[in-house]
């Protein structure tokens, strides 16, 4: 039942509450942030990607250089790096860090965003290309002899890499809510990422992923990664007051043109964001403390669902998802650094205590 925690690494002090347009890398901030995640017991940190963001390989290498235990999850779009190059780059980072690298694939949920870097494939083609990419990475890491590849999107002859991951392979993650995402993630990937939906809908998605794994003849299943944006305070009442202040700031920033999604943005094209917006129409609060107004305030631009409450309330909510089958819990806030510290101090210990209690109860029942 062991669960692990994921954060997100940021290269400067800009955040959703106080955005700094085009802020440069702040090496001291990045180092301080990475060390805080390491010290407070986060297991992974995502190195995000967009067409206008910093290079995730370089940011990831910097995080690894300043930490001892945390693993990096490098976000990668197949259109940006040729797979044989990515295989060596990832394996190099893995060797330098003693095996602390994961790769997370982004097929691309927005045609407009993909076109900014010259990618004009449609969604189905992007997923087909991603499938080829995953096969090539694993061949590159495992094959001792030169090999050819003759696919629809990639063709090469007699490639061989002398750079191998520490543990033979690097874990591969994928996220999404489309049929193609379930198929590829369920059949090929080690980790499958979901955005924070209510328990019922999350269970339905997990079942679909597991069904695809079984259909592919797998004897194992992808680990399930679920993402939330907790808003925590000393008591539930104070947390709700804080949540409404966060919402006000998100709406203000969007009105001022400082949000990722402009006020006149079209509805999102990707299925995951559409699902979040559909759920938001059914009500503001779901299950214990899952809050959806942050979804509508941001046009569901990425992982935007909040958990609101005291550390105990949020920990119990997270444990509900762990009981459901999620064993990778991503929590990042709206005030990046300060929220990460609060999570490390007050939420992670409670969740881990809850897991220990469940394990002890199982042992007693089995005795």
mmCIF file of C-alpha atoms in Angstrom:
data_model
loop_
_atom_site.group_PDB
_atom_site.id
_atom_site.type_symbol
_atom_site.label_atom_id
_atom_site.label_comp_id
_atom_site.label_asym_id
_atom_site.label_seq_id
_atom_site.Cartn_x
_atom_site.Cartn_y
_atom_site.Cartn_z
ATOM 1 C CA UNK A 1 0.000 0.000 0.000
ATOM 2 C CA UNK A 2 3.053 2.253 -0.003
ATOM 3 C CA UNK A 3 2.367 5.610 -1.630
ATOM 4 C CA UNK A 4 4.809 8.226 -2.841
ATOM 5 C CA UNK A 5 4.565 11.970 -3.292
ATOM 6 C CA UNK A 6 5.257 14.127 -6.325
ATOM 7 C CA UNK A 7 5.825 17.878 -6.453
ATOM 8 C CA UNK A 8 6.707 20.222 -9.322
ATOM 9 C CA UNK A 9 9.980 22.154 -9.615
ATOM 10 C CA UNK A 10 9.906 25.820 -10.493
ATOM 11 C CA UNK A 11 12.928 27.838 -11.663
ATOM 12 C CA UNK A 12 11.887 31.162 -10.095
ATOM 13 C CA UNK A 13 9.448 32.755 -7.653
ATOM 14 C CA UNK A 14 6.666 33.327 -10.208
ATOM 15 C CA UNK A 15 3.450 31.511 -9.292
ATOM 16 C CA UNK A 16 -0.270 31.529 -10.046
ATOM 17 C CA UNK A 17 -1.027 34.081 -7.322
ATOM 18 C CA UNK A 18 1.845 36.423 -8.117
ATOM 19 C CA UNK A 19 2.857 35.770 -11.726
ATOM 20 C CA UNK A 20 6.046 37.368 -13.043
ATOM 21 C CA UNK A 21 5.837 37.437 -16.848
ATOM 22 C CA UNK A 22 8.909 35.974 -18.551
ATOM 23 C CA UNK A 23 10.820 35.695 -15.277
ATOM 24 C CA UNK A 24 14.372 34.393 -15.762
ATOM 25 C CA UNK A 25 15.876 31.422 -13.981
ATOM 26 C CA UNK A 26 16.743 32.206 -10.378
ATOM 27 C CA UNK A 27 19.463 29.630 -9.558
ATOM 28 C CA UNK A 28 19.284 30.262 -5.809
ATOM 29 C CA UNK A 29 15.490 29.896 -5.750
ATOM 30 C CA UNK A 30 15.641 26.667 -7.746
ATOM 31 C CA UNK A 31 18.319 25.239 -5.451
ATOM 32 C CA UNK A 32 16.393 26.244 -2.311
ATOM 33 C CA UNK A 33 13.162 24.831 -3.698
ATOM 34 C CA UNK A 34 14.739 21.515 -4.735
ATOM 35 C CA UNK A 35 16.432 21.055 -1.369
ATOM 36 C CA UNK A 36 13.204 21.803 0.476
ATOM 37 C CA UNK A 37 11.399 19.086 -1.493
ATOM 38 C CA UNK A 38 14.225 16.667 -0.725
ATOM 39 C CA UNK A 39 14.356 17.574 2.972
ATOM 40 C CA UNK A 40 10.588 17.284 3.479
ATOM 41 C CA UNK A 41 10.404 13.823 1.960
ATOM 42 C CA UNK A 42 8.882 14.280 -1.481
ATOM 43 C CA UNK A 43 9.795 11.279 -3.637
ATOM 44 C CA UNK A 44 9.564 12.880 -7.089
ATOM 45 C CA UNK A 45 9.407 16.293 -8.684
ATOM 46 C CA UNK A 46 7.990 16.964 -12.135
ATOM 47 C CA UNK A 47 10.044 19.141 -14.464
ATOM 48 C CA UNK A 48 7.251 20.636 -16.617
ATOM 49 C CA UNK A 49 7.303 21.592 -20.285
ATOM 50 C CA UNK A 50 5.603 24.082 -22.563
ATOM 51 C CA UNK A 51 6.602 25.662 -25.849
ATOM 52 C CA UNK A 52 7.761 28.807 -24.030
ATOM 53 C CA UNK A 53 9.282 27.269 -20.897
ATOM 54 C CA UNK A 54 12.819 26.429 -19.817
ATOM 55 C CA UNK A 55 14.573 23.280 -21.017
ATOM 56 C CA UNK A 56 13.466 20.456 -18.675
ATOM 57 C CA UNK A 57 16.683 18.450 -19.104
ATOM 58 C CA UNK A 58 18.806 21.353 -17.865
ATOM 59 C CA UNK A 59 16.446 22.235 -15.012
ATOM 60 C CA UNK A 60 16.249 18.548 -14.090
ATOM 61 C CA UNK A 61 20.036 18.199 -14.025
ATOM 62 C CA UNK A 62 20.247 21.204 -11.711
ATOM 63 C CA UNK A 63 17.682 19.719 -9.337
ATOM 64 C CA UNK A 64 19.571 16.426 -9.258
ATOM 65 C CA UNK A 65 22.846 18.200 -8.550
ATOM 66 C CA UNK A 66 21.422 19.862 -5.430
ATOM 67 C CA UNK A 67 19.517 16.890 -3.964
ATOM 68 C CA UNK A 68 20.258 13.433 -2.612
ATOM 69 C CA UNK A 69 17.074 11.392 -2.796
ATOM 70 C CA UNK A 70 14.316 12.963 -4.870
ATOM 71 C CA UNK A 71 13.746 11.675 -8.393
ATOM 72 C CA UNK A 72 12.994 13.948 -11.330
ATOM 73 C CA UNK A 73 10.168 13.363 -13.805
ATOM 74 C CA UNK A 74 11.218 14.945 -17.094
ATOM 75 C CA UNK A 75 8.223 16.064 -19.171
ATOM 76 C CA UNK A 76 8.876 15.308 -22.840
ATOM 77 C CA UNK A 77 6.976 16.018 -26.045
ATOM 78 C CA UNK A 78 7.979 13.593 -28.802
ATOM 79 C CA UNK A 79 8.095 16.342 -31.434
ATOM 80 C CA UNK A 80 10.884 18.197 -29.610
ATOM 81 C CA UNK A 81 13.682 15.616 -29.276
ATOM 82 C CA UNK A 82 14.513 12.709 -31.594
ATOM 83 C CA UNK A 83 14.039 9.465 -29.632
ATOM 84 C CA UNK A 84 17.621 8.200 -29.995
ATOM 85 C CA UNK A 85 18.863 11.524 -28.607
ATOM 86 C CA UNK A 86 16.334 11.444 -25.764
ATOM 87 C CA UNK A 87 17.324 7.882 -24.882
ATOM 88 C CA UNK A 88 20.947 8.934 -24.360
ATOM 89 C CA UNK A 89 20.083 12.211 -22.609
ATOM 90 C CA UNK A 90 17.782 10.498 -20.125
ATOM 91 C CA UNK A 91 20.235 7.661 -19.511
ATOM 92 C CA UNK A 92 23.045 10.183 -18.966
ATOM 93 C CA UNK A 93 20.999 11.985 -16.313
ATOM 94 C CA UNK A 94 20.114 8.639 -14.801
ATOM 95 C CA UNK A 95 23.758 7.614 -14.493
ATOM 96 C CA UNK A 96 24.796 10.991 -13.072
ATOM 97 C CA UNK A 97 22.068 10.804 -10.421
ATOM 98 C CA UNK A 98 22.364 7.138 -9.473
ATOM 99 C CA UNK A 99 19.045 6.139 -11.049
ATOM 100 C CA UNK A 100 16.804 9.090 -10.142
ATOM 101 C CA UNK A 101 15.094 9.743 -13.490
ATOM 102 C CA UNK A 102 11.563 9.163 -14.813
ATOM 103 C CA UNK A 103 10.221 10.393 -18.164
ATOM 104 C CA UNK A 104 6.658 11.662 -18.600
ATOM 105 C CA UNK A 105 5.251 11.848 -22.125
ATOM 106 C CA UNK A 106 2.970 14.624 -23.341
ATOM 107 C CA UNK A 107 1.220 13.766 -26.592
ATOM 108 C CA UNK A 108 -0.136 17.320 -26.763
ATOM 109 C CA UNK A 109 -3.696 18.320 -25.918
ATOM 110 C CA UNK A 110 -3.752 21.532 -27.959
ATOM 111 C CA UNK A 111 -3.188 21.770 -31.713
ATOM 112 C CA UNK A 112 -2.369 25.462 -31.271
ATOM 113 C CA UNK A 113 0.325 24.786 -28.668
ATOM 114 C CA UNK A 114 1.850 21.977 -30.756
ATOM 115 C CA UNK A 115 1.973 24.139 -33.865
ATOM 116 C CA UNK A 116 4.146 26.692 -32.054
ATOM 117 C CA UNK A 117 7.005 24.237 -32.385
ATOM 118 C CA UNK A 118 6.179 23.012 -35.855
ATOM 119 C CA UNK A 119 4.099 19.987 -34.921
ATOM 120 C CA UNK A 120 1.034 19.758 -37.182
ATOM 121 C CA UNK A 121 0.005 16.137 -36.617
ATOM 122 C CA UNK A 122 -3.534 15.531 -35.450
ATOM 123 C CA UNK A 123 -4.246 14.057 -32.039
ATOM 124 C CA UNK A 124 -4.495 10.437 -33.173
ATOM 125 C CA UNK A 125 -1.238 10.748 -35.095
ATOM 126 C CA UNK A 126 0.475 12.265 -32.064
ATOM 127 C CA UNK A 127 -0.488 9.243 -29.991
ATOM 128 C CA UNK A 128 0.720 6.868 -32.726
ATOM 129 C CA UNK A 129 4.039 8.697 -32.788
ATOM 130 C CA UNK A 130 4.254 8.517 -29.007
ATOM 131 C CA UNK A 131 3.771 4.754 -29.127
ATOM 132 C CA UNK A 132 6.695 4.405 -31.558
ATOM 133 C CA UNK A 133 8.790 6.694 -29.371
ATOM 134 C CA UNK A 134 8.271 4.540 -26.275
ATOM 135 C CA UNK A 135 9.255 1.391 -28.164
ATOM 136 C CA UNK A 136 12.428 3.091 -29.437
ATOM 137 C CA UNK A 137 13.477 4.272 -25.970
ATOM 138 C CA UNK A 138 13.169 0.809 -24.515
ATOM 139 C CA UNK A 139 15.030 -0.764 -27.432
ATOM 140 C CA UNK A 140 17.798 1.814 -27.061
ATOM 141 C CA UNK A 141 18.153 1.085 -23.355
ATOM 142 C CA UNK A 142 17.980 -2.712 -23.672
ATOM 143 C CA UNK A 143 19.593 -3.644 -26.968
ATOM 144 C CA UNK A 144 23.271 -4.540 -26.813
ATOM 145 C CA UNK A 145 23.467 -4.793 -30.575
ATOM 146 C CA UNK A 146 22.754 -2.126 -33.229
ATOM 147 C CA UNK A 147 19.149 -2.194 -34.417
ATOM 148 C CA UNK A 148 17.001 -0.762 -37.200
ATOM 149 C CA UNK A 149 13.626 0.873 -36.822
ATOM 150 C CA UNK A 150 11.168 1.326 -39.667
ATOM 151 C CA UNK A 151 8.039 2.968 -38.325
ATOM 152 C CA UNK A 152 5.524 5.456 -39.637
ATOM 153 C CA UNK A 153 7.167 8.392 -37.840
ATOM 154 C CA UNK A 154 10.746 7.256 -37.188
ATOM 155 C CA UNK A 155 13.173 5.378 -39.380
ATOM 156 C CA UNK A 156 16.853 4.712 -38.767
ATOM 157 C CA UNK A 157 19.443 1.988 -39.247
ATOM 158 C CA UNK A 158 21.984 0.361 -36.969
ATOM 159 C CA UNK A 159 21.547 2.576 -33.922
ATOM 160 C CA UNK A 160 23.200 1.542 -30.685
ATOM 161 C CA UNK A 161 23.535 3.422 -27.412
ATOM 162 C CA UNK A 162 26.450 2.852 -25.057
ATOM 163 C CA UNK A 163 24.635 4.875 -22.358
ATOM 164 C CA UNK A 164 22.438 2.603 -20.243
ATOM 165 C CA UNK A 165 20.167 3.488 -17.316
ATOM 166 C CA UNK A 166 21.376 2.376 -13.890
ATOM 167 C CA UNK A 167 18.520 -0.101 -13.451
ATOM 168 C CA UNK A 168 18.307 -1.218 -17.067
ATOM 169 C CA UNK A 169 15.226 0.861 -17.892
ATOM 170 C CA UNK A 170 13.874 4.268 -16.943
ATOM 171 C CA UNK A 171 10.233 4.347 -15.791
ATOM 172 C CA UNK A 172 7.903 5.778 -18.432
ATOM 173 C CA UNK A 173 4.841 7.811 -17.514
ATOM 174 C CA UNK A 174 1.912 9.031 -19.571
ATOM 175 C CA UNK A 175 -1.244 10.946 -18.756
ATOM 176 C CA UNK A 176 -4.568 11.711 -20.364
ATOM 177 C CA UNK A 177 -8.254 10.897 -20.476
ATOM 178 C CA UNK A 178 -8.751 9.878 -24.103
ATOM 179 C CA UNK A 179 -9.200 6.369 -25.450
ATOM 180 C CA UNK A 180 -5.748 6.543 -27.064
ATOM 181 C CA UNK A 181 -4.147 7.590 -23.776
ATOM 182 C CA UNK A 182 -5.792 4.719 -21.894
ATOM 183 C CA UNK A 183 -4.692 2.261 -24.591
ATOM 184 C CA UNK A 184 -1.048 3.305 -24.782
ATOM 185 C CA UNK A 185 -0.642 4.010 -21.083
ATOM 186 C CA UNK A 186 -2.361 0.821 -20.035
ATOM 187 C CA UNK A 187 -0.447 -1.374 -22.455
ATOM 188 C CA UNK A 188 3.027 0.188 -22.361
ATOM 189 C CA UNK A 189 3.673 2.554 -19.466
ATOM 190 C CA UNK A 190 4.909 2.137 -15.914
ATOM 191 C CA UNK A 191 2.916 5.106 -14.578
ATOM 192 C CA UNK A 192 -0.382 6.671 -15.654
ATOM 193 C CA UNK A 193 -1.209 10.232 -14.609
ATOM 194 C CA UNK A 194 -4.709 11.531 -13.862
ATOM 195 C CA UNK A 195 -5.990 14.943 -12.828
ATOM 196 C CA UNK A 196 -7.981 15.218 -9.622
ATOM 197 C CA UNK A 197 -11.524 14.073 -10.317
ATOM 198 C CA UNK A 198 -14.107 12.838 -7.800
ATOM 199 C CA UNK A 199 -13.591 9.344 -6.424
ATOM 200 C CA UNK A 200 -16.263 7.754 -8.632
ATOM 201 C CA UNK A 201 -14.826 9.145 -11.862
ATOM 202 C CA UNK A 202 -11.265 8.370 -10.776
ATOM 203 C CA UNK A 203 -12.212 4.752 -10.120
ATOM 204 C CA UNK A 204 -13.791 4.529 -13.572
ATOM 205 C CA UNK A 205 -10.583 5.793 -15.166
ATOM 206 C CA UNK A 206 -8.404 3.412 -13.161
ATOM 207 C CA UNK A 207 -10.596 0.499 -14.246
ATOM 208 C CA UNK A 208 -10.188 1.505 -17.910
ATOM 209 C CA UNK A 209 -6.409 1.715 -17.565
ATOM 210 C CA UNK A 210 -6.232 -1.670 -15.871
ATOM 211 C CA UNK A 211 -8.503 -3.165 -18.534
ATOM 212 C CA UNK A 212 -6.115 -2.013 -21.250
ATOM 213 C CA UNK A 213 -3.188 -3.498 -19.337
ATOM 214 C CA UNK A 214 -4.986 -6.841 -19.125
ATOM 215 C CA UNK A 215 -5.956 -6.674 -22.805
ATOM 216 C CA UNK A 216 -2.285 -6.208 -23.680
ATOM 217 C CA UNK A 217 -1.418 -9.353 -21.736
ATOM 218 C CA UNK A 218 0.448 -7.558 -18.968
ATOM 219 C CA UNK A 219 0.936 -9.376 -15.689
ATOM 220 C CA UNK A 220 1.503 -6.042 -13.939
ATOM 221 C CA UNK A 221 -0.357 -2.731 -13.987
ATOM 222 C CA UNK A 222 0.712 0.890 -14.348
ATOM 223 C CA UNK A 223 1.053 2.795 -11.110
ATOM 224 C CA UNK A 224 -1.652 5.471 -10.805
ATOM 225 C CA UNK A 225 -0.625 9.110 -10.342
ATOM 226 C CA UNK A 226 -3.319 11.615 -9.285
ATOM 227 C CA UNK A 227 -2.737 15.375 -9.047
ATOM 228 C CA UNK A 228 -4.280 17.951 -6.709
ATOM 229 C CA UNK A 229 -3.706 21.592 -5.732
ATOM 230 C CA UNK A 230 -4.317 21.587 -1.942
ATOM 231 C CA UNK A 231 -5.277 24.774 -0.106
ATOM 232 C CA UNK A 232 -4.410 24.140 3.534
ATOM 233 C CA UNK A 233 -4.791 26.111 6.753
ATOM 234 C CA UNK A 234 -4.892 25.325 10.462
ATOM 235 C CA UNK A 235 -8.633 24.615 10.464
ATOM 236 C CA UNK A 236 -11.215 23.800 7.821
ATOM 237 C CA UNK A 237 -12.863 27.196 8.322
ATOM 238 C CA UNK A 238 -9.603 29.070 7.809
ATOM 239 C CA UNK A 239 -8.807 26.910 4.779
ATOM 240 C CA UNK A 240 -12.098 27.837 3.100
ATOM 241 C CA UNK A 241 -11.446 31.514 3.765
ATOM 242 C CA UNK A 242 -8.015 31.085 2.184
ATOM 243 C CA UNK A 243 -9.518 29.185 -0.769
ATOM 244 C CA UNK A 244 -11.855 32.035 -1.659
ATOM 245 C CA UNK A 245 -8.956 34.506 -1.485
ATOM 246 C CA UNK A 246 -7.013 32.245 -3.870
ATOM 247 C CA UNK A 247 -10.012 32.119 -6.214
ATOM 248 C CA UNK A 248 -10.375 35.900 -6.148
ATOM 249 C CA UNK A 249 -6.695 36.296 -7.043
ATOM 250 C CA UNK A 250 -6.930 33.759 -9.892
ATOM 251 C CA UNK A 251 -9.911 35.621 -11.354
ATOM 252 C CA UNK A 252 -8.168 38.986 -10.953
ATOM 253 C CA UNK A 253 -5.036 37.729 -12.688
ATOM 254 C CA UNK A 254 -7.080 36.361 -15.555
ATOM 255 C CA UNK A 255 -8.869 39.687 -15.964
ATOM 256 C CA UNK A 256 -5.451 41.411 -16.049
ATOM 257 C CA UNK A 257 -4.137 39.038 -18.709
ATOM 258 C CA UNK A 258 -1.684 37.351 -16.326
ATOM 259 C CA UNK A 259 -3.144 33.838 -16.411
ATOM 260 C CA UNK A 260 -2.198 30.921 -18.640
ATOM 261 C CA UNK A 261 -5.681 30.994 -20.199
ATOM 262 C CA UNK A 262 -6.828 34.452 -21.396
ATOM 263 C CA UNK A 263 -10.286 35.643 -20.389
ATOM 264 C CA UNK A 264 -11.522 35.103 -23.966
ATOM 265 C CA UNK A 265 -9.850 31.705 -24.415
ATOM 266 C CA UNK A 266 -11.755 29.091 -26.387
ATOM 267 C CA UNK A 267 -12.912 25.958 -24.562
ATOM 268 C CA UNK A 268 -9.994 23.528 -24.182
ATOM 269 C CA UNK A 269 -9.590 20.867 -26.844
ATOM 270 C CA UNK A 270 -8.171 18.089 -24.686
ATOM 271 C CA UNK A 271 -10.489 15.520 -23.111
ATOM 272 C CA UNK A 272 -8.999 15.857 -19.614
ATOM 273 C CA UNK A 273 -9.813 19.565 -19.358
ATOM 274 C CA UNK A 274 -13.267 19.014 -20.832
ATOM 275 C CA UNK A 275 -13.953 16.400 -18.166
ATOM 276 C CA UNK A 276 -12.927 18.811 -15.408
ATOM 277 C CA UNK A 277 -15.189 21.557 -16.729
ATOM 278 C CA UNK A 278 -18.114 19.140 -17.050
ATOM 279 C CA UNK A 279 -17.657 18.037 -13.438
ATOM 280 C CA UNK A 280 -17.414 21.682 -12.325
ATOM 281 C CA UNK A 281 -20.918 22.275 -13.732
ATOM 282 C CA UNK A 282 -22.296 19.670 -11.302
ATOM 283 C CA UNK A 283 -21.199 21.556 -8.193
ATOM 284 C CA UNK A 284 -18.350 23.255 -6.383
ATOM 285 C CA UNK A 285 -17.475 20.598 -3.782
ATOM 286 C CA UNK A 286 -17.176 16.855 -4.334
ATOM 287 C CA UNK A 287 -16.476 14.061 -1.849
ATOM 288 C CA UNK A 288 -14.696 15.283 1.297
ATOM 289 C CA UNK A 289 -12.982 18.428 0.084
ATOM 290 C CA UNK A 290 -12.441 18.392 -3.696
ATOM 291 C CA UNK A 291 -13.090 21.955 -4.893
ATOM 292 C CA UNK A 292 -13.782 22.870 -8.518
ATOM 293 C CA UNK A 293 -14.126 26.683 -8.837
ATOM 294 C CA UNK A 294 -10.376 26.829 -9.476
ATOM 295 C CA UNK A 295 -11.075 24.778 -12.609
ATOM 296 C CA UNK A 296 -13.484 27.287 -14.106
ATOM 297 C CA UNK A 297 -11.306 30.233 -13.026
ATOM 298 C CA UNK A 298 -8.420 28.856 -15.097
ATOM 299 C CA UNK A 299 -10.394 27.349 -18.010
ATOM 300 C CA UNK A 300 -9.106 23.968 -16.781
ATOM 301 C CA UNK A 301 -5.605 24.805 -17.997
ATOM 302 C CA UNK A 302 -3.787 21.809 -16.584
ATOM 303 C CA UNK A 303 -4.117 20.230 -13.159
ATOM 304 C CA UNK A 304 -6.372 22.725 -11.383
ATOM 305 C CA UNK A 305 -8.604 20.893 -8.899
ATOM 306 C CA UNK A 306 -8.070 21.859 -5.264
ATOM 307 C CA UNK A 307 -8.396 19.995 -1.992
ATOM 308 C CA UNK A 308 -9.464 22.431 0.736
ATOM 309 C CA UNK A 309 -9.172 21.951 4.475
ATOM 310 C CA UNK A 310 -7.043 21.407 7.516
ATOM 311 C CA UNK A 311 -4.054 19.076 7.237
ATOM 312 C CA UNK A 312 -6.219 16.296 8.662
ATOM 313 C CA UNK A 313 -9.021 16.848 6.133
ATOM 314 C CA UNK A 314 -6.626 16.957 3.200
ATOM 315 C CA UNK A 315 -4.698 13.911 4.428
ATOM 316 C CA UNK A 316 -7.951 11.945 4.777
ATOM 317 C CA UNK A 317 -8.975 13.001 1.276
ATOM 318 C CA UNK A 318 -5.654 11.813 -0.135
ATOM 319 C CA UNK A 319 -6.003 8.523 1.740
ATOM 320 C CA UNK A 320 -9.389 8.013 0.038
ATOM 321 C CA UNK A 321 -7.575 8.044 -3.322
ATOM 322 C CA UNK A 322 -4.835 5.749 -2.035
ATOM 323 C CA UNK A 323 -7.538 3.312 -0.898
ATOM 324 C CA UNK A 324 -8.917 3.544 -4.439
ATOM 325 C CA UNK A 325 -5.628 2.436 -6.000
ATOM 326 C CA UNK A 326 -3.606 5.626 -6.519
ATOM 327 C CA UNK A 327 -0.118 5.251 -5.106
ATOM 328 C CA UNK A 328 1.545 8.345 -6.578
ATOM 329 C CA UNK A 329 0.032 11.555 -5.223
ATOM 330 C CA UNK A 330 1.050 14.836 -6.801
ATOM 331 C CA UNK A 331 0.400 17.919 -4.678
ATOM 332 C CA UNK A 332 1.435 21.408 -5.717
ATOM 333 C CA UNK A 333 -0.027 24.673 -4.541
ATOM 334 C CA UNK A 334 -0.781 28.121 -5.835
ATOM 335 C CA UNK A 335 2.024 29.664 -3.742
ATOM 336 C CA UNK A 336 4.630 27.171 -4.903
ATOM 337 C CA UNK A 337 7.438 27.283 -2.368
ATOM 338 C CA UNK A 338 5.438 28.069 0.781
ATOM 339 C CA UNK A 339 2.776 25.509 -0.063
ATOM 340 C CA UNK A 340 5.394 22.805 -0.673
ATOM 341 C CA UNK A 341 6.874 23.484 2.771
ATOM 342 C CA UNK A 342 3.427 23.329 4.401
ATOM 343 C CA UNK A 343 2.652 20.054 2.651
ATOM 344 C CA UNK A 344 5.964 18.576 3.779
ATOM 345 C CA UNK A 345 5.463 19.664 7.370
ATOM 346 C CA UNK A 346 1.794 18.956 7.900
ATOM 347 C CA UNK A 347 0.283 16.704 5.209
ATOM 348 C CA UNK A 348 2.873 14.111 4.161
ATOM 349 C CA UNK A 349 3.418 12.868 7.749
ATOM 350 C CA UNK A 350 -0.335 12.443 8.308
ATOM 351 C CA UNK A 351 -0.810 10.512 5.070
ATOM 352 C CA UNK A 352 2.135 8.247 5.832
ATOM 353 C CA UNK A 353 0.781 7.678 9.332
ATOM 354 C CA UNK A 354 -2.586 6.718 7.816
ATOM 355 C CA UNK A 355 -0.889 4.246 5.489
ATOM 356 C CA UNK A 356 0.970 2.640 8.413
ATOM 357 C CA UNK A 357 -2.286 2.313 10.353
ATOM 358 C CA UNK A 358 -3.933 0.589 7.400
ATOM 359 C CA UNK A 359 -1.029 -1.809 6.993
ATOM 360 C CA UNK A 360 -1.072 -2.684 10.700
ATOM 361 C CA UNK A 361 -4.816 -3.267 10.557
ATOM 362 C CA UNK A 362 -4.349 -5.640 7.608
ATOM 363 C CA UNK A 363 -1.705 -7.611 9.491
ATOM 364 C CA UNK A 364 -4.000 -7.957 12.521
ATOM 365 C CA UNK A 365 -6.917 -9.112 10.364
ATOM 366 C CA UNK A 366 -4.687 -11.649 8.617
ATOM 367 C CA UNK A 367 -3.336 -13.049 11.883
#
